[in-house]
Structure formats: C-alpha cells, structure tokens
C-alpha cells in the first residue's frame, strides 16, 4: 500500500468531512468531503475565505479558518501532519442540534441562578462575615461558584447563536480603548491572583468594526485559558498588533504547552484529551466559540507552542470596516451577567477563593 492509499484510508476513518492538502492542492478527500464538492486537485487558496496569511505560517499547532464550500461558508480546523500534508477537518452539521439543546437548557437554568445570586447578595450583608472566618469562607465559595455557573450558562446560551452563524452586531470601536479597558480590568485581577501581566497595545489607534460583547468574551476566554495552564507567579502576556489588513490579538503563557493529545481535538466540540479527570478541561465550548467570533470578524484562530515555551493563541480580525449598512448603532443589550463585574465572571474559574469575599465584590 503506497502513501496515497494510506492517506485515503486514514481520511475514510474520520467521522466528519476531511481532506488532505499537499503543495497547495487537495490530494484526497473522504466521502463526506467529496459529497460537499471538494474534489482532488482543488487549489486551497481558491476556497479560503479567512486565514490566508495564518495558513502560510502554520507550524506545529492548530488553525481554525473559514472555507467556501459549495457556495456556503464552512468552518474548518487545520493541522500540519508532516511530509508536506495538511489535514483539514470541517465542522459537523449534526452537532448543531446538540448545541441548540445546550442553549435551551441554559435559558431555563439562568432564571433560577439569577434568583439565587440576587438573594445571596441581599443575605450576605446581613451576616457578620468579617468576624467569622468559617462563614466568610462559605460565602466566598457560594459567590465564586455562582460566578462560575453564570459563565458556563453564558457559554451554553451563546453556543446556539454563535455556531448557527449569527450575524455579529458590529459597531465602530476604538481598538486601543476597547482592548485597553479589558487588559486593565483583567490585569488587576490576574496580578491579585499571584501572576504577572504584561499588555501591549498599538502605538497608533485604529477604528474597527467589533461586536463588542462577543469580542470581549473571546478575549477573556483566551486569558482564562492562559491562567488555567500557567504556574503561579508566571507571566501572562496579551498583545494587540496591526499587520497589513489584520488586527492580531496574541495571548501567551509560559505553562506546560500543548500536549500532542490535546492538539488533536483542540477545536472539536465536546471532545478533549486528556480524559475528563483533568479538571482544567471544561465542556469544550470556549475555543470553538472563540474561533467563531474570529470568523464573524473575517479572521481566524491559531493555537500553537510559544517560542519561549507555553502556549500562544492568536485571534485575527479583519481591520477593514464593513460597509456602512452592515454596521449597527449602539443599542441597549441585555447584560448576560446581570450587571455584575464581567472580568470576575469570565475569570472566575481561575481566581482564588479570597477574591470572592462578600466585601471584595462591592
């Protein structure tokens, strides 16, 4: 059996549309991909919608980009397999039903959680917490657990919207002001938690079209991941750069880096390695939703080993403003946190218990 036959057999074992690229052309595809009009010989550059520049520089990591397949846009994850072969895995449409169920479940759970959090916020000031270490610790546990649940429900609620191709609510936004505010708030919490934080913003400001809530949550998700896999005392770096037609958000940690097993399922929903006993891995929605936010903004998401160790995530967005007719005016959106501190909610899974004392949330 020659290498081509082995590659075709490998693709046929995959339970999702997949194809292999060598020297810029599709060399083989499994039945699911062929059914979507992705024949061998197709030049990959002709079907790339986003990720042109990122694909050129893809190394030992994973890249998510957008393809034009049979006249529609499809999200795909790309991995460099060696021997000049790149593996493209398309999203499975059958997962959308599961995502919708998650979204509906979150809507039902949000109301009782909000009632619990509101009652707790009214009850705790009536207790003499500062004179009772035990009560203080229990109250902090309730607070942190509630914030973590609020974040999880936010991810679940957004799953159906993000992954069904929702149209982003893009507004004209100052790049420096938007990311500067996030970095300031997140940086204060990260340093209080015992890490160091370094942020870099472009020297020259730029106006871009952003869906602010979606981009904020995507940014916090990358910062949360960096914290989760970094040892206490290490540095988290967040930088925003402008490169030609792209704005790049880079988040770098100095943790253990990407394990080979993790790379294989990094962008696949509900699938993750190591097994679920590793509590650092969630339900598998954070990165898929972050990549969708990038796609909504004409960009892509790449995750790979950092030059100095650890993991680097690079989220790109198209710096060009969309046509005026597709930009939305600022509107009154429902705050998914119930007007609570967004940075505390989004980083709640990685912050220490003492940061959720009742008086620290006031």
Coordinates of N, CA and C in Angstrom, one line a residue, residues 50-235:
X50 N -11.0 33.1 5.1 CA -10.2 33.7 6.1 C -9.0 32.8 6.3
X51 N -7.9 33.4 6.9 CA -6.8 32.6 7.3 C -5.7 32.5 6.2
X52 N -5.7 33.3 5.2 CA -4.7 33.2 4.1 C -3.3 33.4 4.7
X53 N -3.1 34.5 5.4 CA -1.7 34.7 6.0 C -1.4 33.7 7.1
X54 N -2.3 33.4 7.9 CA -2.1 32.5 9.0 C -1.7 31.1 8.5
X55 N -2.4 30.6 7.4 CA -2.1 29.3 6.9 C -0.7 29.2 6.3
X56 N -0.2 30.3 5.8 CA 1.2 30.3 5.2 C 2.2 30.1 6.3
X57 N 1.9 30.5 7.5 CA 2.9 30.4 8.6 C 2.5 29.3 9.6
X58 N 1.6 28.4 9.3 CA 1.2 27.4 10.2 C 2.3 26.5 10.6
X59 N 2.5 26.3 11.9 CA 3.6 25.4 12.3 C 3.0 24.2 13.0
X60 N 3.6 23.9 14.2 CA 3.1 22.7 15.0 C 2.0 23.1 15.9
X61 N 0.9 23.5 15.3 CA -0.2 23.9 16.1 C -1.5 23.6 15.3
X62 N -2.6 24.3 15.8 CA -3.9 24.1 15.1 C -4.4 25.5 14.7
X63 N -5.0 25.5 13.5 CA -5.5 26.8 13.0 C -7.0 26.6 12.6
X64 N -7.8 27.5 12.9 CA -9.2 27.5 12.5 C -9.5 28.6 11.6
X65 N -10.1 28.3 10.4 CA -10.3 29.3 9.4 C -11.7 29.0 8.7
X66 N -12.0 29.8 7.7 CA -13.3 29.7 7.1 C -13.0 29.3 5.6
X67 N -13.8 28.3 5.1 CA -13.7 27.9 3.7 C -15.0 28.2 3.0
X68 N -14.9 28.4 1.7 CA -16.1 28.5 0.9 C -16.3 27.1 0.2
X69 N -17.4 26.4 0.6 CA -17.6 25.1 0.1 C -19.0 25.1 -0.5
X70 N -19.1 24.7 -1.7 CA -20.4 24.6 -2.4 C -21.2 25.9 -2.3
X71 N -20.6 27.0 -2.3 CA -21.3 28.3 -2.3 C -21.6 28.8 -0.9
X72 N -21.2 28.0 0.2 CA -21.5 28.5 1.6 C -20.2 28.5 2.4
X73 N -20.2 29.2 3.5 CA -19.1 29.3 4.3 C -19.1 28.2 5.3
X74 N -18.0 27.5 5.5 CA -17.8 26.4 6.5 C -16.6 26.6 7.3
X75 N -16.7 26.3 8.6 CA -15.5 26.4 9.5 C -14.7 25.1 9.4
X76 N -13.4 25.3 9.5 CA -12.5 24.1 9.4 C -11.3 24.3 10.3
X77 N -10.9 23.2 10.9 CA -9.6 23.2 11.7 C -8.5 22.5 10.8
X78 N -7.3 23.1 10.9 CA -6.2 22.6 10.1 C -5.1 22.2 11.0
X79 N -4.4 21.1 10.6 CA -3.3 20.6 11.4 C -2.2 20.1 10.3
X80 N -1.0 20.5 10.6 CA 0.1 20.1 9.7 C 0.6 18.7 10.2
X81 N 0.5 17.7 9.3 CA 0.7 16.3 9.7 C 2.2 15.9 9.4
X82 N 2.9 16.6 8.7 CA 4.2 16.2 8.3 C 4.2 15.7 6.8
X83 N 5.4 15.5 6.3 CA 5.6 15.0 4.9 C 4.8 15.9 3.9
X84 N 4.7 17.2 4.3 CA 4.1 18.2 3.4 C 2.6 18.1 3.3
X85 N 1.9 17.4 4.2 CA 0.5 17.2 4.2 C -0.2 17.9 5.3
X86 N -1.2 18.7 4.9 CA -2.1 19.4 5.9 C -3.4 18.7 5.9
X87 N -3.9 18.5 7.1 CA -5.2 17.9 7.3 C -6.3 18.9 7.6
X88 N -7.4 19.0 6.8 CA -8.5 19.9 7.0 C -9.7 19.1 7.5
X89 N -10.2 19.5 8.7 CA -11.4 18.9 9.2 C -12.6 19.9 9.3
X90 N -13.6 19.6 8.6 CA -14.8 20.5 8.6 C -15.7 20.2 9.8
X91 N -16.4 21.3 10.2 CA -17.4 21.1 11.3 C -18.5 20.2 10.8
X92 N -19.0 19.5 11.8 CA -20.1 18.6 11.6 C -21.5 19.3 11.8
X93 N -22.3 19.3 10.8 CA -23.6 19.9 11.0 C -24.5 19.2 12.0
X94 N -24.3 17.9 12.2 CA -25.2 17.2 13.1 C -25.0 17.7 14.6
X95 N -23.9 18.4 14.9 CA -23.7 18.8 16.2 C -24.6 20.0 16.6
X96 N -25.1 20.7 15.6 CA -25.9 21.9 15.8 C -27.1 21.6 16.7
X97 N -27.7 20.4 16.5 CA -28.9 20.0 17.3 C -28.5 20.0 18.8
X98 N -27.4 19.4 19.1 CA -26.9 19.3 20.5 C -26.6 20.7 21.0
X99 N -26.1 21.6 20.2 CA -25.8 22.9 20.7 C -27.1 23.7 21.0
X100 N -28.1 23.5 20.2 CA -29.4 24.1 20.4 C -30.0 23.6 21.7
X101 N -29.8 22.3 22.0 CA -30.3 21.8 23.3 C -29.6 22.4 24.5
X102 N -28.2 22.6 24.3 CA -27.5 23.3 25.4 C -28.0 24.7 25.6
X103 N -28.2 25.4 24.5 CA -28.7 26.8 24.6 C -30.1 26.9 25.3
X104 N -31.0 26.0 25.0 CA -32.3 25.9 25.6 C -32.2 25.6 27.1
X105 N -31.3 24.7 27.4 CA -31.1 24.3 28.8 C -30.6 25.5 29.6
X106 N -29.7 26.2 29.0 CA -29.1 27.4 29.7 C -30.1 28.5 30.0
X107 N -31.0 28.7 29.0 CA -32.1 29.7 29.2 C -33.0 29.3 30.4
X108 N -33.3 28.0 30.5 CA -34.1 27.5 31.6 C -33.4 27.7 33.0
X109 N -32.1 27.5 33.0 CA -31.3 27.5 34.2 C -30.9 28.9 34.7
X110 N -30.9 29.8 33.7 CA -30.5 31.2 34.0 C -31.4 31.9 35.1
X111 N -32.7 31.7 34.9 CA -33.6 32.4 35.8 C -33.4 31.9 37.3
X112 N -33.4 30.6 37.6 CA -33.2 30.3 39.0 C -31.8 30.7 39.5
X113 N -30.8 30.7 38.7 CA -29.5 31.1 39.1 C -29.5 32.6 39.5
X114 N -30.1 33.4 38.6 CA -30.2 34.8 39.0 C -31.0 35.0 40.3
X115 N -32.0 34.3 40.5 CA -32.7 34.4 41.8 C -31.8 34.0 43.0
X116 N -31.1 33.0 42.8 CA -30.1 32.6 43.9 C -29.1 33.7 44.1
X117 N -28.5 34.2 43.1 CA -27.5 35.2 43.2 C -28.0 36.5 43.8
X118 N -29.2 36.9 43.4 CA -29.8 38.1 44.0 C -30.1 37.9 45.4
X119 N -30.7 36.8 45.8 CA -31.0 36.5 47.2 C -29.7 36.5 48.0
X120 N -28.6 35.8 47.5 CA -27.4 35.8 48.2 C -26.8 37.1 48.4
X121 N -26.8 38.0 47.4 CA -26.3 39.3 47.5 C -27.0 40.2 48.6
X122 N -28.3 39.9 48.8 CA -29.1 40.6 49.8 C -28.9 40.0 51.2
X123 N -28.6 38.7 51.2 CA -28.5 38.0 52.5 C -27.1 38.2 53.2
X124 N -26.0 38.1 52.4 CA -24.7 38.2 52.9 C -24.4 39.4 53.8
X125 N -24.8 40.6 53.3 CA -24.5 41.8 54.2 C -25.2 41.7 55.5
X126 N -26.2 40.9 55.7 CA -26.9 40.8 57.0 C -26.1 39.9 57.9
X127 N -25.2 39.2 57.4 CA -24.4 38.3 58.3 C -23.1 38.9 58.7
X128 N -22.6 38.6 59.9 CA -21.4 39.2 60.4 C -20.2 38.4 59.9
X129 N -19.9 38.5 58.6 CA -18.9 37.6 58.0 C -17.5 38.0 58.4
X130 N -17.2 39.2 58.6 CA -15.8 39.6 58.9 C -15.3 39.0 60.3
X131 N -16.2 38.7 61.2 CA -15.9 38.2 62.5 C -16.0 36.6 62.5
X132 N -16.4 36.0 61.4 CA -16.5 34.6 61.4 C -15.8 34.1 60.1
X133 N -14.5 33.5 60.3 CA -13.7 33.0 59.2 C -14.5 31.9 58.4
X134 N -15.2 31.1 59.2 CA -15.9 30.0 58.5 C -17.0 30.5 57.6
X135 N -17.9 31.4 58.2 CA -18.9 32.0 57.4 C -18.4 32.8 56.2
X136 N -17.3 33.5 56.4 CA -16.6 34.2 55.3 C -16.2 33.3 54.2
X137 N -15.6 32.2 54.5 CA -15.1 31.2 53.5 C -16.3 30.6 52.8
X138 N -17.3 30.2 53.5 CA -18.5 29.6 52.9 C -19.2 30.6 51.9
X139 N -19.2 31.9 52.3 CA -19.8 32.9 51.5 C -19.0 33.1 50.2
X140 N -17.7 33.1 50.3 CA -16.8 33.2 49.2 C -17.0 32.0 48.2
X141 N -17.2 30.8 48.8 CA -17.4 29.7 47.9 C -18.7 29.8 47.2
X142 N -19.8 30.3 47.8 CA -21.1 30.5 47.2 C -20.9 31.5 46.1
X143 N -20.2 32.6 46.4 CA -20.0 33.7 45.3 C -19.3 33.1 44.1
X144 N -18.1 32.5 44.4 CA -17.3 32.0 43.3 C -18.1 31.0 42.4
X145 N -18.7 30.0 43.1 CA -19.5 29.0 42.4 C -20.6 29.6 41.6
X146 N -21.3 30.6 42.1 CA -22.3 31.3 41.3 C -21.8 32.0 40.1
X147 N -20.6 32.7 40.2 CA -20.0 33.3 39.1 C -19.6 32.3 38.0
X148 N -19.0 31.2 38.5 CA -18.6 30.1 37.5 C -19.8 29.6 36.8
X149 N -20.9 29.4 37.5 CA -22.1 28.9 36.8 C -22.6 29.9 35.8
X150 N -22.6 31.2 36.2 CA -23.0 32.3 35.3 C -22.2 32.3 34.0
X151 N -20.9 32.0 34.1 CA -20.1 32.0 32.9 C -20.4 30.8 32.1
X152 N -20.6 29.6 32.7 CA -20.9 28.4 32.0 C -22.2 28.6 31.2
X153 N -23.2 29.2 31.9 CA -24.5 29.4 31.2 C -24.4 30.4 30.1
X154 N -23.5 31.3 30.3 CA -23.3 32.3 29.2 C -22.7 31.5 28.0
X155 N -21.8 30.6 28.2 CA -21.2 29.8 27.1 C -22.3 29.0 26.4
X156 N -23.1 28.3 27.3 CA -24.1 27.4 26.7 C -25.2 28.2 26.0
X157 N -25.6 29.4 26.5 CA -26.6 30.2 25.8 C -26.1 30.7 24.4
X158 N -24.8 31.0 24.4 CA -24.2 31.6 23.2 C -23.9 30.5 22.2
X159 N -23.9 29.2 22.6 CA -23.5 28.2 21.7 C -24.4 28.1 20.5
X160 N -25.7 28.1 20.7 CA -26.6 28.0 19.5 C -26.5 29.2 18.6
X161 N -26.3 30.4 19.2 CA -26.2 31.7 18.4 C -24.9 31.7 17.7
X162 N -23.8 31.5 18.3 CA -22.5 31.6 17.7 C -22.4 30.6 16.6
X163 N -22.7 29.3 16.9 CA -22.4 28.2 16.0 C -23.5 28.0 15.0
X164 N -24.5 28.8 14.9 CA -25.5 28.7 13.9 C -25.3 29.9 12.9
X165 N -24.1 30.5 13.0 CA -23.8 31.6 12.0 C -24.5 32.9 12.3
X166 N -24.7 33.3 13.5 CA -25.4 34.5 13.8 C -24.6 35.7 13.2
X167 N -25.4 36.7 12.8 CA -24.8 37.9 12.3 C -24.3 38.8 13.5
X168 N -23.0 39.2 13.5 CA -22.5 40.0 14.6 C -23.0 41.4 14.6
X169 N -23.2 42.0 15.8 CA -23.6 43.3 15.9 C -22.3 44.2 16.0
X170 N -21.8 44.5 14.8 CA -20.5 45.2 14.8 C -20.7 46.8 14.9
X171 N -20.0 47.4 15.8 CA -20.0 48.8 16.0 C -18.6 49.4 15.8
X172 N -18.6 50.7 15.3 CA -17.3 51.4 15.2 C -16.7 51.5 16.6
X173 N -15.5 51.0 16.7 CA -14.9 50.8 18.0 C -13.4 51.2 18.0
X174 N -12.9 52.0 19.0 CA -11.5 52.3 19.1 C -10.8 51.0 19.6
X175 N -9.8 50.6 18.8 CA -9.1 49.4 19.2 C -8.4 49.6 20.5
X176 N -7.7 50.7 20.7 CA -6.9 50.9 21.9 C -7.8 51.0 23.1
X177 N -8.9 51.7 23.0 CA -9.8 51.9 24.2 C -10.5 50.6 24.5
X178 N -10.9 49.8 23.5 CA -11.6 48.6 23.8 C -10.7 47.6 24.5
X179 N -9.6 47.2 23.9 CA -8.7 46.2 24.5 C -8.0 46.8 25.7
X180 N -7.7 48.1 25.7 CA -7.1 48.7 26.9 C -7.9 48.5 28.1
X181 N -9.2 48.7 28.0 CA -10.1 48.5 29.2 C -10.1 47.1 29.7
X182 N -10.2 46.1 28.7 CA -10.2 44.7 29.1 C -8.9 44.4 29.8
X183 N -7.8 44.8 29.2 CA -6.5 44.4 29.8 C -6.3 45.1 31.1
X184 N -6.8 46.3 31.3 CA -6.7 46.9 32.7 C -7.4 46.1 33.7
X185 N -8.7 45.8 33.4 CA -9.5 45.1 34.4 C -9.0 43.7 34.6
X186 N -8.7 43.0 33.6 CA -8.2 41.6 33.7 C -6.8 41.6 34.4
X187 N -5.9 42.6 34.0 CA -4.6 42.6 34.6 C -4.6 42.8 36.1
X188 N -5.5 43.6 36.6 CA -5.6 43.8 38.0 C -6.0 42.5 38.8
X189 N -6.9 41.8 38.2 CA -7.3 40.5 38.8 C -6.2 39.5 38.7
X190 N -5.6 39.4 37.5 CA -4.5 38.4 37.3 C -3.4 38.6 38.3
X191 N -3.0 39.9 38.5 CA -1.9 40.2 39.4 C -2.3 39.9 40.9
X192 N -3.6 40.2 41.2 CA -4.1 39.9 42.6 C -4.0 38.4 42.8
X193 N -4.2 37.6 41.7 CA -4.2 36.2 41.9 C -2.8 35.6 41.9
X194 N -1.8 36.4 41.8 CA -0.4 35.9 42.0 C 0.4 35.7 40.8
X195 N -0.1 36.3 39.7 CA 0.7 36.2 38.4 C 1.1 37.6 38.0
X196 N 2.0 37.7 37.0 CA 2.3 39.0 36.5 C 1.6 39.1 35.1
X197 N 1.3 40.3 34.7 CA 0.6 40.5 33.5 C 1.2 41.6 32.7
X198 N 1.5 41.4 31.4 CA 2.0 42.4 30.5 C 1.2 42.6 29.3
X199 N 0.8 43.8 29.1 CA -0.1 44.1 27.9 C 0.6 45.1 27.0
X200 N 0.4 44.9 25.7 CA 0.9 45.8 24.7 C -0.2 46.1 23.7
X201 N -0.3 47.4 23.5 CA -1.4 47.9 22.6 C -0.7 48.7 21.4
X202 N -1.3 48.8 20.3 CA -0.7 49.5 19.1 C -0.4 51.0 19.5
X203 N 0.7 51.5 19.0 CA 1.1 52.9 19.3 C 0.0 53.8 18.6
X204 N -0.5 53.5 17.5 CA -1.5 54.3 16.8 C -2.8 53.7 16.9
X205 N -3.8 54.5 17.3 CA -5.2 53.9 17.5 C -5.8 53.7 16.1
X206 N -6.8 52.8 16.1 CA -7.4 52.4 14.9 C -8.9 52.1 15.2
X207 N -9.8 52.6 14.3 CA -11.2 52.3 14.4 C -11.5 51.0 13.6
X208 N -12.1 50.1 14.3 CA -12.5 48.8 13.7 C -14.0 48.5 14.0
X209 N -14.5 47.6 13.2 CA -15.9 47.2 13.5 C -16.0 45.9 14.4
X210 N -16.4 46.1 15.6 CA -16.4 44.9 16.5 C -17.8 44.7 17.1
X211 N -18.1 43.4 17.2 CA -19.2 43.0 18.1 C -18.6 43.0 19.5
X212 N -18.9 44.0 20.3 CA -18.1 44.2 21.5 C -18.3 43.1 22.5
X213 N -19.5 42.7 22.7 CA -19.8 41.7 23.7 C -19.1 40.4 23.3
X214 N -19.3 40.0 22.0 CA -18.7 38.7 21.6 C -17.1 38.8 21.7
X215 N -16.6 39.9 21.2 CA -15.1 40.0 21.3 C -14.6 40.1 22.7
X216 N -15.3 40.7 23.6 CA -14.9 40.8 25.0 C -14.8 39.4 25.6
X217 N -15.9 38.6 25.3 CA -15.9 37.2 25.8 C -14.8 36.3 25.2
X218 N -14.6 36.5 23.9 CA -13.5 35.8 23.3 C -12.1 36.1 23.9
X219 N -11.9 37.4 24.2 CA -10.6 37.8 24.8 C -10.5 37.2 26.2
X220 N -11.5 37.3 27.0 CA -11.5 36.8 28.3 C -11.3 35.2 28.3
X221 N -11.9 34.6 27.3 CA -11.7 33.1 27.2 C -10.2 32.8 27.0
X222 N -9.5 33.5 26.1 CA -8.1 33.3 25.9 C -7.3 33.6 27.2
X223 N -7.6 34.6 27.9 CA -6.9 34.9 29.1 C -7.2 33.9 30.2
X224 N -8.4 33.4 30.2 CA -8.8 32.4 31.2 C -8.0 31.1 30.9
X225 N -7.9 30.7 29.7 CA -7.1 29.5 29.3 C -5.7 29.7 29.7
X226 N -5.1 30.8 29.4 CA -3.7 31.1 29.8 C -3.5 30.9 31.3
X227 N -4.4 31.5 32.1 CA -4.2 31.3 33.5 C -4.4 29.9 34.0
X228 N -5.3 29.2 33.4 CA -5.6 27.8 33.8 C -4.4 26.9 33.7
X229 N -3.5 27.1 32.7 CA -2.4 26.2 32.4 C -1.1 26.8 32.8
X230 N -1.1 27.9 33.6 CA 0.2 28.5 34.0 C 0.4 28.4 35.5
X231 N 1.7 28.2 35.8 CA 2.0 28.1 37.3 C 2.0 29.4 37.9
X232 N 1.6 29.4 39.2 CA 1.5 30.7 40.0 C 2.8 31.4 39.9
X233 N 2.8 32.7 39.8 CA 4.0 33.5 39.7 C 4.5 33.7 38.3
X234 N 4.0 33.1 37.3 CA 4.4 33.2 35.9 C 3.8 34.4 35.3
X235 N 4.2 34.7 34.1 CA 3.7 35.9 33.3 C 2.7 35.5 32.3

